[in-house]
mmCIF file of C-alpha atoms and ligand atoms in Angstrom:
data_model
loop_
_atom_site.group_PDB
_atom_site.id
_atom_site.type_symbol
_atom_site.label_atom_id
_atom_site.label_comp_id
_atom_site.label_asym_id
_atom_site.label_seq_id
_atom_site.Cartn_x
_atom_site.Cartn_y
_atom_site.Cartn_z
ATOM 1 C CA MET X 1 4.538 -14.302 -9.228
ATOM 2 C CA GLN X 2 3.908 -14.764 -13.095
ATOM 3 C CA ILE X 3 0.123 -16.572 -13.905
ATOM 4 C CA GLN X 4 0.367 -18.169 -17.738
ATOM 5 C CA ILE X 5 -3.207 -19.139 -19.364
ATOM 6 C CA LYS X 6 -3.166 -21.412 -21.998
ATOM 7 C CA GLY X 7 -5.625 -22.129 -24.754
ATOM 8 C CA LEU X 8 -8.652 -21.476 -21.671
ATOM 9 C CA THR X 9 -12.145 -22.307 -23.176
ATOM 10 C CA LYS X 10 -15.188 -22.247 -21.066
ATOM 11 C CA THR X 11 -18.853 -22.900 -22.753
ATOM 12 C CA TYR X 12 -21.447 -22.723 -20.779
ATOM 13 C CA GLN X 13 -25.414 -24.026 -21.388
ATOM 14 C CA THR X 14 -28.801 -22.554 -20.362
ATOM 15 C CA GLU X 15 -32.266 -23.455 -21.810
ATOM 16 C CA GLY X 16 -30.623 -24.665 -24.645
ATOM 17 C CA LYS X 17 -28.470 -21.518 -25.530
ATOM 18 C CA VAL X 18 -24.212 -22.506 -25.774
ATOM 19 C CA VAL X 19 -22.553 -19.191 -24.706
ATOM 20 C CA ARG X 20 -19.073 -19.436 -25.179
ATOM 21 C CA ALA X 21 -17.765 -17.861 -22.089
ATOM 22 C CA LEU X 22 -13.744 -18.160 -22.571
ATOM 23 C CA ASN X 23 -12.993 -18.780 -26.572
ATOM 24 C CA ASN X 24 -9.046 -19.715 -26.129
ATOM 25 C CA ILE X 25 -7.544 -17.585 -24.248
ATOM 26 C CA ASN X 26 -4.021 -17.057 -24.437
ATOM 27 C CA LEU X 27 -2.199 -14.725 -22.149
ATOM 28 C CA THR X 28 0.663 -14.412 -19.543
ATOM 29 C CA ILE X 29 0.757 -11.398 -16.877
ATOM 30 C CA ASP X 30 4.389 -10.555 -15.440
ATOM 31 C CA ALA X 31 5.104 -11.079 -12.042
ATOM 32 C CA ASN X 32 4.139 -7.992 -9.894
ATOM 33 C CA THR X 33 2.168 -5.390 -11.929
ATOM 34 C CA ILE X 34 -1.554 -4.446 -11.880
ATOM 35 C CA PHE X 35 -3.164 -6.103 -15.086
ATOM 36 C CA THR X 36 -7.099 -5.240 -16.155
ATOM 37 C CA LEU X 37 -9.098 -7.186 -17.595
ATOM 38 C CA LEU X 38 -11.180 -4.590 -18.891
ATOM 39 C CA GLY X 39 -14.256 -5.309 -21.520
ATOM 40 C CA PRO X 40 -18.618 -4.696 -21.460
ATOM 41 C CA SER X 41 -20.379 -6.587 -19.232
ATOM 42 C CA GLY X 42 -20.834 -10.673 -20.246
ATOM 43 C CA CYS X 43 -17.189 -11.231 -22.268
ATOM 44 C CA GLY X 44 -16.318 -13.184 -19.938
ATOM 45 C CA LYS X 45 -13.814 -11.342 -17.059
ATOM 46 C CA THR X 46 -15.551 -12.624 -13.889
ATOM 47 C CA THR X 47 -15.480 -15.692 -15.653
ATOM 48 C CA LEU X 48 -11.800 -16.052 -16.293
ATOM 49 C CA LEU X 49 -11.036 -14.643 -12.595
ATOM 50 C CA ARG X 50 -13.082 -17.443 -11.408
ATOM 51 C CA ALA X 51 -11.207 -20.082 -13.098
ATOM 52 C CA ILE X 52 -8.207 -18.935 -12.278
ATOM 53 C CA VAL X 53 -8.690 -18.780 -8.419
ATOM 54 C CA GLY X 54 -10.072 -22.113 -8.466
ATOM 55 C CA LEU X 55 -14.119 -21.260 -8.269
ATOM 56 C CA GLU X 56 -14.957 -22.298 -11.890
ATOM 57 C CA ASN X 57 -13.265 -25.120 -13.976
ATOM 58 C CA ALA X 58 -12.826 -24.338 -17.876
ATOM 59 C CA ASP X 59 -13.160 -27.526 -20.365
ATOM 60 C CA GLU X 60 -9.873 -27.141 -21.951
ATOM 61 C CA GLY X 61 -6.863 -25.332 -21.454
ATOM 62 C CA GLU X 62 -4.108 -24.981 -18.599
ATOM 63 C CA ILE X 63 -3.332 -22.778 -15.727
ATOM 64 C CA ILE X 64 -0.180 -22.263 -14.592
ATOM 65 C CA ILE X 65 0.673 -20.249 -10.927
ATOM 66 C CA GLY X 66 3.968 -18.820 -10.323
ATOM 67 C CA ASP X 67 5.883 -22.397 -12.745
ATOM 68 C CA GLU X 68 2.594 -24.644 -10.444
ATOM 69 C CA ILE X 69 0.138 -26.276 -13.252
ATOM 70 C CA VAL X 70 -3.167 -25.111 -10.384
ATOM 71 C CA TRP X 71 -5.517 -26.659 -13.692
ATOM 72 C CA SER X 72 -4.335 -29.314 -16.836
ATOM 73 C CA SER X 73 -7.747 -30.356 -18.572
ATOM 74 C CA GLU X 74 -5.278 -32.338 -20.293
ATOM 75 C CA LYS X 75 -3.460 -33.452 -17.474
ATOM 76 C CA ASN X 76 -6.328 -34.021 -15.494
ATOM 77 C CA ILE X 77 -4.604 -31.920 -12.720
ATOM 78 C CA PHE X 78 -6.720 -29.867 -10.187
ATOM 79 C CA ILE X 79 -5.609 -27.942 -6.899
ATOM 80 C CA PRO X 80 -8.264 -26.482 -5.070
ATOM 81 C CA PRO X 81 -8.603 -22.684 -4.577
ATOM 82 C CA GLU X 82 -7.655 -22.345 -0.808
ATOM 83 C CA LYS X 83 -4.084 -23.796 -2.256
ATOM 84 C CA ARG X 84 -3.035 -21.822 -5.197
ATOM 85 C CA GLY X 85 -2.342 -18.297 -2.219
ATOM 86 C CA LEU X 86 -4.630 -16.045 -3.804
ATOM 87 C CA GLY X 87 -6.306 -13.769 -2.783
ATOM 88 C CA MET X 88 -9.296 -11.739 -3.769
ATOM 89 C CA VAL X 89 -11.982 -8.997 -3.670
ATOM 90 C CA PHE X 90 -15.633 -10.139 -5.188
ATOM 91 C CA GLN X 91 -18.115 -6.891 -6.381
ATOM 92 C CA THR X 92 -20.060 -7.300 -3.565
ATOM 93 C CA TYR X 93 -18.143 -6.847 -0.256
ATOM 94 C CA ALA X 94 -18.817 -10.502 1.031
ATOM 95 C CA ILE X 95 -17.818 -9.406 4.513
ATOM 96 C CA TRP X 96 -20.474 -11.318 6.640
ATOM 97 C CA PRO X 97 -22.992 -8.204 8.679
ATOM 98 C CA HIS X 98 -22.967 -10.839 11.858
ATOM 99 C CA MET X 99 -19.321 -10.803 12.323
ATOM 100 C CA ASN X 100 -17.112 -7.752 13.322
ATOM 101 C CA VAL X 101 -14.194 -6.652 11.810
ATOM 102 C CA PHE X 102 -11.618 -8.952 14.075
ATOM 103 C CA ASP X 103 -13.097 -11.735 12.107
ATOM 104 C CA ASN X 104 -14.002 -10.776 8.687
ATOM 105 C CA VAL X 105 -10.371 -10.390 8.532
ATOM 106 C CA GLY X 106 -9.052 -13.543 10.163
ATOM 107 C CA TYR X 107 -10.806 -15.292 8.435
ATOM 108 C CA PRO X 108 -8.829 -17.119 6.312
ATOM 109 C CA LEU X 109 -6.378 -18.127 8.971
ATOM 110 C CA GLN X 110 -8.358 -19.614 11.046
ATOM 111 C CA ASN X 111 -7.622 -22.814 9.643
ATOM 112 C CA GLN X 112 -4.580 -22.808 9.874
ATOM 113 C CA ASN X 113 -4.071 -24.195 13.127
ATOM 114 C CA LEU X 114 -1.897 -20.625 13.894
ATOM 115 C CA PRO X 115 -1.574 -19.351 17.183
ATOM 116 C CA LYS X 116 -4.265 -16.926 18.212
ATOM 117 C CA GLU X 117 -1.567 -14.469 19.437
ATOM 118 C CA GLU X 118 -0.194 -14.686 15.502
ATOM 119 C CA ILE X 119 -3.933 -14.364 14.727
ATOM 120 C CA LYS X 120 -4.300 -10.981 16.241
ATOM 121 C CA GLN X 121 -0.670 -10.236 15.290
ATOM 122 C CA ARG X 122 -0.876 -10.176 11.306
ATOM 123 C CA VAL X 123 -5.252 -8.763 11.339
ATOM 124 C CA ALA X 124 -3.778 -5.608 13.140
ATOM 125 C CA GLU X 125 -0.168 -5.557 11.077
ATOM 126 C CA THR X 126 -3.384 -5.962 7.931
ATOM 127 C CA LEU X 127 -5.711 -3.107 9.167
ATOM 128 C CA LYS X 128 -2.903 -0.951 9.443
ATOM 129 C CA LEU X 129 -2.428 -1.206 5.664
ATOM 130 C CA VAL X 130 -6.016 -0.599 5.115
ATOM 131 C CA GLN X 131 -6.319 2.556 7.366
ATOM 132 C CA LEU X 132 -7.919 0.189 10.062
ATOM 133 C CA GLU X 133 -6.150 0.351 12.942
ATOM 134 C CA GLY X 134 -7.817 -0.179 15.431
ATOM 135 C CA PHE X 135 -10.885 -1.521 14.139
ATOM 136 C CA GLU X 136 -10.978 -5.186 14.902
ATOM 137 C CA ASN X 137 -13.785 -4.431 17.004
ATOM 138 C CA ARG X 138 -16.032 -2.452 15.010
ATOM 139 C CA PRO X 139 -19.277 -4.733 13.757
ATOM 140 C CA ALA X 140 -18.969 -5.039 10.022
ATOM 141 C CA THR X 141 -22.399 -2.802 9.927
ATOM 142 C CA LYS X 142 -21.698 -0.222 11.104
ATOM 143 C CA LEU X 143 -18.888 0.742 8.343
ATOM 144 C CA SER X 144 -19.271 3.323 5.820
ATOM 145 C CA GLY X 145 -19.009 2.066 2.245
ATOM 146 C CA GLY X 146 -15.339 2.533 1.871
ATOM 147 C CA GLN X 147 -14.501 1.069 4.798
ATOM 148 C CA GLN X 148 -16.314 -2.171 3.980
ATOM 149 C CA GLN X 149 -14.230 -2.175 1.093
ATOM 150 C CA ARG X 150 -11.121 -2.257 3.074
ATOM 151 C CA VAL X 151 -12.587 -4.808 4.923
ATOM 152 C CA ALA X 152 -12.492 -7.375 1.953
ATOM 153 C CA LEU X 153 -8.876 -5.585 0.337
ATOM 154 C CA ALA X 154 -7.288 -6.716 4.693
ATOM 155 C CA ARG X 155 -9.675 -10.336 4.045
ATOM 156 C CA ALA X 156 -7.784 -10.540 0.591
ATOM 157 C CA LEU X 157 -4.277 -9.829 2.275
ATOM 158 C CA VAL X 158 -3.978 -11.260 5.573
ATOM 159 C CA ALA X 159 -3.121 -14.212 4.410
ATOM 160 C CA LYS X 160 -0.018 -13.011 2.409
ATOM 161 C CA PRO X 161 -0.943 -14.340 -1.226
ATOM 162 C CA LYS X 162 1.099 -14.308 -3.577
ATOM 163 C CA VAL X 163 -1.811 -12.422 -6.152
ATOM 164 C CA ILE X 164 -4.782 -10.787 -5.724
ATOM 165 C CA LEU X 165 -7.049 -10.790 -7.935
ATOM 166 C CA PHE X 166 -10.029 -7.800 -7.161
ATOM 167 C CA ASP X 167 -13.335 -8.336 -9.728
ATOM 168 C CA GLU X 168 -14.657 -4.985 -9.962
ATOM 169 C CA PRO X 169 -14.157 -3.668 -6.741
ATOM 170 C CA LEU X 170 -15.075 -0.066 -7.004
ATOM 171 C CA SER X 171 -18.441 -0.095 -8.881
ATOM 172 C CA ASN X 172 -20.270 0.063 -5.356
ATOM 173 C CA LEU X 173 -19.339 2.799 -4.333
ATOM 174 C CA ASP X 174 -20.318 5.998 -5.087
ATOM 175 C CA ALA X 175 -18.442 8.362 -7.732
ATOM 176 C CA LYS X 176 -16.592 10.511 -5.447
ATOM 177 C CA LEU X 177 -15.226 7.746 -2.512
ATOM 178 C CA ARG X 178 -14.476 5.863 -6.174
ATOM 179 C CA GLU X 179 -12.577 8.555 -7.497
ATOM 180 C CA ASP X 180 -10.326 8.398 -3.984
ATOM 181 C CA THR X 181 -10.001 4.578 -3.694
ATOM 182 C CA ARG X 182 -8.747 4.286 -7.715
ATOM 183 C CA LYS X 183 -6.316 6.681 -6.351
ATOM 184 C CA GLU X 184 -5.491 5.308 -3.159
ATOM 185 C CA LEU X 185 -5.553 1.357 -4.448
ATOM 186 C CA ARG X 186 -2.836 1.948 -7.624
ATOM 187 C CA SER X 187 -0.628 3.466 -5.027
ATOM 188 C CA PHE X 188 -1.477 1.011 -2.633
ATOM 189 C CA LEU X 189 -0.437 -1.947 -5.377
ATOM 190 C CA ASN X 190 2.347 -0.202 -6.326
ATOM 191 C CA GLY X 191 3.921 -0.745 -2.918
ATOM 192 C CA LEU X 192 2.569 -4.077 -1.455
ATOM 193 C CA GLY X 193 4.846 -5.701 -4.990
ATOM 194 C CA ILE X 194 2.671 -8.844 -5.564
ATOM 195 C CA THR X 195 0.800 -9.150 -8.656
ATOM 196 C CA ALA X 196 -2.512 -8.315 -8.801
ATOM 197 C CA ILE X 197 -4.833 -9.542 -11.406
ATOM 198 C CA TYR X 198 -8.010 -6.245 -12.182
ATOM 199 C CA VAL X 199 -11.543 -6.908 -13.246
ATOM 200 C CA THR X 200 -13.355 -3.693 -14.099
ATOM 201 C CA HIS X 201 -16.114 -2.422 -17.333
ATOM 202 C CA ASP X 202 -14.324 1.084 -16.037
ATOM 203 C CA ARG X 203 -12.011 2.116 -18.713
ATOM 204 C CA ILE X 204 -11.152 5.187 -16.958
ATOM 205 C CA GLU X 205 -10.714 2.448 -13.801
ATOM 206 C CA ALA X 206 -8.534 0.318 -15.900
ATOM 207 C CA LEU X 207 -6.430 2.857 -17.423
ATOM 208 C CA ALA X 208 -5.575 4.929 -13.873
ATOM 209 C CA LEU X 209 -4.401 1.681 -12.117
ATOM 210 C CA SER X 210 -3.161 -1.012 -14.928
ATOM 211 C CA ASP X 211 0.816 -1.382 -16.416
ATOM 212 C CA VAL X 212 -0.836 -2.899 -18.414
ATOM 213 C CA ILE X 213 -5.032 -3.559 -19.919
ATOM 214 C CA ALA X 214 -6.395 -6.773 -21.925
ATOM 215 C CA VAL X 215 -9.210 -5.583 -23.822
ATOM 216 C CA MET X 216 -12.197 -8.371 -23.691
ATOM 217 C CA ARG X 217 -15.121 -8.825 -26.033
ATOM 218 C CA ALA X 218 -17.197 -12.145 -26.110
ATOM 219 C CA GLY X 219 -14.612 -14.320 -24.632
ATOM 220 C CA LYS X 220 -11.701 -13.167 -26.302
ATOM 221 C CA ILE X 221 -8.894 -11.334 -25.387
ATOM 222 C CA VAL X 222 -8.535 -8.628 -28.109
ATOM 223 C CA GLU X 223 -4.989 -6.291 -26.998
ATOM 224 C CA LYS X 224 -2.889 -5.807 -24.644
ATOM 225 C CA GLY X 225 -0.538 -3.617 -23.976
ATOM 226 C CA ALA X 226 0.317 -0.082 -21.796
ATOM 227 C CA PRO X 227 -1.908 2.303 -20.813
ATOM 228 C CA LYS X 228 -0.707 4.906 -23.158
ATOM 229 C CA LYS X 229 -1.079 2.434 -26.204
ATOM 230 C CA ILE X 230 -4.241 0.532 -25.733
ATOM 231 C CA TYR X 231 -5.424 4.799 -25.838
ATOM 232 C CA PHE X 232 -3.440 6.858 -28.527
ATOM 233 C CA ASN X 233 -2.625 3.795 -31.055
ATOM 234 C CA PRO X 234 -4.873 0.783 -30.201
ATOM 235 C CA ASP X 235 -5.493 -2.439 -33.061
ATOM 236 C CA SER X 236 -9.464 -1.929 -33.454
ATOM 237 C CA ALA X 237 -11.790 0.347 -33.750
ATOM 238 C CA PHE X 238 -13.999 -1.994 -30.799
ATOM 239 C CA VAL X 239 -10.972 -1.209 -28.525
ATOM 240 C CA ALA X 240 -10.273 2.746 -29.864
ATOM 241 C CA ASP X 241 -14.613 3.096 -28.890
ATOM 242 C CA PHE X 242 -14.203 1.113 -25.431
ATOM 243 C CA ILE X 243 -10.913 2.904 -24.228
ATOM 244 C CA GLY X 244 -12.032 6.294 -24.801
ATOM 245 C CA ARG X 245 -14.665 8.382 -26.495
ATOM 246 C CA ALA X 246 -13.951 8.098 -30.673
ATOM 247 C CA ASN X 247 -14.918 10.407 -33.670
ATOM 248 C CA LEU X 248 -14.662 7.287 -36.074
ATOM 249 C CA ILE X 249 -14.654 8.445 -39.634
ATOM 250 C CA GLU X 250 -14.171 5.707 -43.018
ATOM 251 C CA GLY X 251 -12.118 6.557 -45.819
ATOM 252 C CA THR X 252 -9.636 5.742 -48.399
ATOM 253 C CA ILE X 253 -6.158 5.236 -47.695
ATOM 254 C CA THR X 254 -4.264 7.479 -50.735
ATOM 255 C CA GLU X 255 -0.307 8.564 -49.498
ATOM 256 C CA HIS X 256 1.433 6.293 -46.966
ATOM 257 C CA ASP X 257 5.038 7.013 -45.979
ATOM 258 C CA GLY X 258 6.740 5.924 -43.131
ATOM 259 C CA GLU X 259 4.582 5.751 -40.207
ATOM 260 C CA PHE X 260 1.379 7.883 -41.710
ATOM 261 C CA ALA X 261 -0.638 8.044 -44.420
ATOM 262 C CA THR X 262 -3.216 10.136 -45.905
ATOM 263 C CA ILE X 263 -7.216 9.011 -46.087
ATOM 264 C CA HIS X 264 -9.340 10.592 -47.581
ATOM 265 C CA THR X 265 -12.780 11.016 -46.300
ATOM 266 C CA ALA X 266 -16.016 13.087 -46.586
ATOM 267 C CA ILE X 267 -14.544 15.893 -44.795
ATOM 268 C CA GLY X 268 -11.108 15.756 -47.082
ATOM 269 C CA ASP X 269 -7.970 14.381 -46.588
ATOM 270 C CA ILE X 270 -6.731 13.453 -43.485
ATOM 271 C CA ARG X 271 -3.248 13.007 -41.711
ATOM 272 C CA GLY X 272 -3.085 10.072 -38.728
ATOM 273 C CA LEU X 273 -0.515 7.129 -37.915
ATOM 274 C CA ASN X 274 -0.754 4.158 -40.145
ATOM 275 C CA SER X 275 1.054 2.009 -37.877
ATOM 276 C CA HIS X 276 -0.730 -1.181 -38.823
ATOM 277 C CA HIS X 277 0.486 -0.452 -42.531
ATOM 278 C CA LEU X 278 -2.394 -0.240 -44.463
ATOM 279 C CA PRO X 279 -1.569 0.009 -47.892
ATOM 280 C CA ILE X 280 -2.303 3.180 -50.842
ATOM 281 C CA GLY X 281 -6.374 1.784 -52.080
ATOM 282 C CA ASN X 282 -7.582 -0.065 -48.412
ATOM 283 C CA ASN X 283 -10.718 0.978 -46.742
ATOM 284 C CA ALA X 284 -9.722 2.202 -43.485
ATOM 285 C CA LEU X 285 -11.127 4.674 -40.182
ATOM 286 C CA ILE X 286 -9.459 6.862 -39.124
ATOM 287 C CA CYS X 287 -10.107 8.440 -35.050
ATOM 288 C CA ILE X 288 -9.821 11.398 -33.425
ATOM 289 C CA ARG X 289 -10.169 11.560 -30.428
ATOM 290 C CA PRO X 290 -12.396 14.615 -28.732
ATOM 291 C CA GLU X 291 -9.785 16.383 -26.716
ATOM 292 C CA PHE X 292 -7.222 16.323 -29.410
ATOM 293 C CA ILE X 293 -9.589 18.515 -31.226
ATOM 294 C CA HIS X 294 -8.526 21.992 -30.341
ATOM 295 C CA LEU X 295 -9.361 25.696 -31.619
ATOM 296 C CA ALA X 296 -7.286 26.881 -34.975
ATOM 297 C CA HIS X 297 -7.295 30.331 -36.489
ATOM 298 C CA ALA X 298 -7.419 30.425 -40.107
ATOM 299 C CA GLN X 299 -3.926 29.452 -41.804
ATOM 300 C CA LYS X 300 -5.380 28.422 -44.856
ATOM 301 C CA GLU X 301 -7.380 26.071 -45.440
ATOM 302 C CA GLY X 302 -5.589 23.100 -46.658
ATOM 303 C CA ASP X 303 -3.404 22.879 -45.001
ATOM 304 C CA THR X 304 -2.692 19.603 -42.935
ATOM 305 C CA ASN X 305 -5.980 18.451 -40.732
ATOM 306 C CA LEU X 306 -7.501 21.719 -40.824
ATOM 307 C CA PHE X 307 -11.066 21.952 -41.182
ATOM 308 C CA LYS X 308 -14.389 24.293 -40.941
ATOM 309 C CA GLY X 309 -17.257 23.808 -39.667
ATOM 310 C CA VAL X 310 -19.714 25.119 -37.568
ATOM 311 C CA MET X 311 -20.000 24.244 -33.891
ATOM 312 C CA GLU X 312 -23.653 22.653 -33.112
ATOM 313 C CA ASN X 313 -24.981 21.041 -29.911
ATOM 314 C CA LEU X 314 -22.769 22.983 -27.743
ATOM 315 C CA VAL X 315 -23.274 22.351 -23.721
ATOM 316 C CA PHE X 316 -20.556 24.041 -20.967
ATOM 317 C CA ILE X 317 -20.453 21.435 -18.469
ATOM 318 C CA GLY X 318 -17.568 23.517 -16.347
ATOM 319 C CA GLU X 319 -14.692 21.827 -16.704
ATOM 320 C CA ALA X 320 -15.070 22.205 -20.567
ATOM 321 C CA TYR X 321 -17.721 21.891 -23.235
ATOM 322 C CA GLU X 322 -18.784 19.874 -24.934
ATOM 323 C CA GLY X 323 -20.109 20.319 -28.588
ATOM 324 C CA ASP X 324 -20.183 18.617 -32.587
ATOM 325 C CA ILE X 325 -18.481 20.577 -35.277
ATOM 326 C CA LYS X 326 -20.036 19.919 -38.105
ATOM 327 C CA ILE X 327 -18.362 19.534 -41.577
ATOM 328 C CA ASN X 328 -20.372 18.830 -44.642
ATOM 329 C CA ASP X 329 -22.457 16.247 -43.167
ATOM 330 C CA THR X 330 -20.140 14.531 -40.632
ATOM 331 C CA LEU X 331 -20.456 15.465 -36.913
ATOM 332 C CA LEU X 332 -17.300 15.427 -35.100
ATOM 333 C CA THR X 333 -17.560 15.119 -31.602
ATOM 334 C CA THR X 334 -15.086 17.475 -29.701
ATOM 335 C CA THR X 335 -14.234 19.086 -26.035
ATOM 336 C CA ILE X 336 -13.408 23.308 -25.902
ATOM 337 C CA GLU X 337 -11.743 24.711 -23.053
ATOM 338 C CA PRO X 338 -14.306 26.007 -20.864
ATOM 339 C CA THR X 339 -12.113 29.929 -21.317
ATOM 340 C CA GLU X 340 -12.941 30.261 -24.536
ATOM 341 C CA ASP X 341 -15.455 32.417 -26.231
ATOM 342 C CA ILE X 342 -17.434 30.119 -27.968
ATOM 343 C CA GLN X 343 -21.157 29.830 -29.154
ATOM 344 C CA ALA X 344 -23.779 27.501 -30.409
ATOM 345 C CA GLY X 345 -23.800 28.069 -34.298
ATOM 346 C CA SER X 346 -20.620 29.738 -35.471
ATOM 347 C CA GLU X 347 -18.313 28.807 -38.259
ATOM 348 C CA ILE X 348 -14.865 27.987 -36.475
ATOM 349 C CA PHE X 349 -11.926 26.389 -37.094
ATOM 350 C CA ILE X 350 -10.543 23.433 -36.017
ATOM 351 C CA SER X 351 -7.347 21.302 -36.118
ATOM 352 C CA PHE X 352 -6.148 17.794 -34.266
ATOM 353 C CA ALA X 353 -2.030 16.673 -34.567
ATOM 354 C CA PRO X 354 -1.770 13.943 -37.278
ATOM 355 C CA GLN X 355 -0.162 11.343 -34.457
ATOM 356 C CA TYR X 356 -3.162 11.702 -32.245
ATOM 357 C CA CYS X 357 -5.063 10.327 -34.997
ATOM 358 C CA PHE X 358 -4.708 7.133 -35.628
ATOM 359 C CA ILE X 359 -5.018 4.744 -38.696
ATOM 360 C CA ILE X 360 -7.380 1.228 -38.201
ATOM 361 C CA GLU X 361 -8.925 -1.301 -40.117
ATOM 362 C CA ALA X 362 -12.453 -0.689 -40.974
HETATM 363 P P1 ADP R 1 -18.427 -10.015 -17.427
HETATM 364 O O1 ADP R 1 -17.887 -10.764 -16.020
HETATM 365 O O2 ADP R 1 -17.246 -9.924 -18.361
HETATM 366 O O3 ADP R 1 -19.565 -9.371 -16.960
HETATM 367 P P2 ADP R 1 -18.687 -13.714 -17.365
HETATM 368 O O4 ADP R 1 -17.659 -14.204 -17.780
HETATM 369 O O5 ADP R 1 -19.641 -13.239 -15.794
HETATM 370 O O6 ADP R 1 -18.921 -11.651 -18.096
HETATM 371 O O7 ADP R 1 -19.890 -14.009 -18.212
HETATM 372 C C1 ADP R 1 -19.329 -14.586 -19.455
HETATM 373 C C2 ADP R 1 -20.740 -14.885 -20.580
HETATM 374 O O8 ADP R 1 -20.772 -16.866 -19.652
HETATM 375 C C3 ADP R 1 -22.213 -14.185 -20.651
HETATM 376 O O9 ADP R 1 -22.936 -14.377 -21.308
HETATM 377 C C4 ADP R 1 -22.513 -14.749 -18.804
HETATM 378 O O10 ADP R 1 -24.585 -14.626 -19.578
HETATM 379 C C5 ADP R 1 -22.305 -16.280 -18.844
HETATM 380 N N1 ADP R 1 -22.441 -17.370 -17.659
HETATM 381 C C6 ADP R 1 -21.798 -16.989 -17.216
HETATM 382 N N2 ADP R 1 -21.487 -17.945 -16.076
HETATM 383 C C7 ADP R 1 -22.831 -18.290 -16.735
HETATM 384 C C8 ADP R 1 -23.542 -19.892 -15.105
HETATM 385 N N3 ADP R 1 -23.401 -19.940 -14.621
HETATM 386 N N4 ADP R 1 -24.645 -20.536 -16.412
HETATM 387 C C9 ADP R 1 -24.602 -19.826 -17.757
HETATM 388 N N5 ADP R 1 -23.621 -18.944 -18.165
HETATM 389 C C10 ADP R 1 -22.679 -17.482 -17.429
HETATM 390 MG MG1 MG R 2 -18.079 -9.928 -14.113
#
């Protein structure tokens, strides 16, 4: 089911302060995709999700699910949450501790006047889907965090929603379980073949789970695209920095040919992608991600993106070395293969491929 959001605006007033939680959001979420809203805390993700679900009324705009307008300020339409055909999983699992698994999962079906047998069957099917087969009589309090999370997922799915929405559902799990669940969730959602809207502030979750990521900042969508596009060649310094680790160096564009440009910086000339076609003379930033910096053997200084520097702040973290390479007065953060023989304070050559560096507006 496709979702369209048009001109959605929501303002909160608290203690005399006005907060624009949603600032003219326009968005199309294609059917059967895993769509993620990614952004820092307070940027409006939950507000947007709650508006789609119908738990929150925006001030202005329109929300269309499939071909039904479910909310419109202008046309004065409000379809209540339970009639929107959506399932939702919250940050806190919001499962009821005094109920067993069966009652928790079957709850959304209770008001539908379904025969008891059918409810039983549907709950059993859904529990199987989330790999909690046979857990019906288990008290909710006797479940692990991961199991509670799956009960919440089952409850969101039991009424066979057209769209499922998640608000930071993994943030209460410990790191290891979060990693495992992230993987499971991706293949699980792909298998369901429904539209999923997923809210998170965790860039790795967003990259790992999504078909499409929309990055939010201060009530606005600042960029929308496939994970690799957003990672390898984002439109702004904000997105570059939010979606991954980023060395951002200022400079002036001195040469511009087709896809690439040369930017003159404090460490010298750097070549990178110039997808936004910034012209010669423009001040700009070049972004070099730590993982694309490699140790190089000196060919001759002056080769494309080959620099000499001093290794500083070197730490060994098992899977890699992390450190800063000091070139003139600029520090470039980098990760280096753990098998390299490298010492803090040593002079090294580094290089990075122009197609993995990108030039963005300063
Ligand atoms: P996120 O989910 O991205 O962390 P929210 O949508 O929860 O962000 O909040 C967006 C902004 O709106 C924040 O500045 C938050 O403080 C404010 N806000 C959210 N809900 C309310 C509310 N009920 N009353 C007043 N301000 C709110
Ligand atoms: Mg939130």
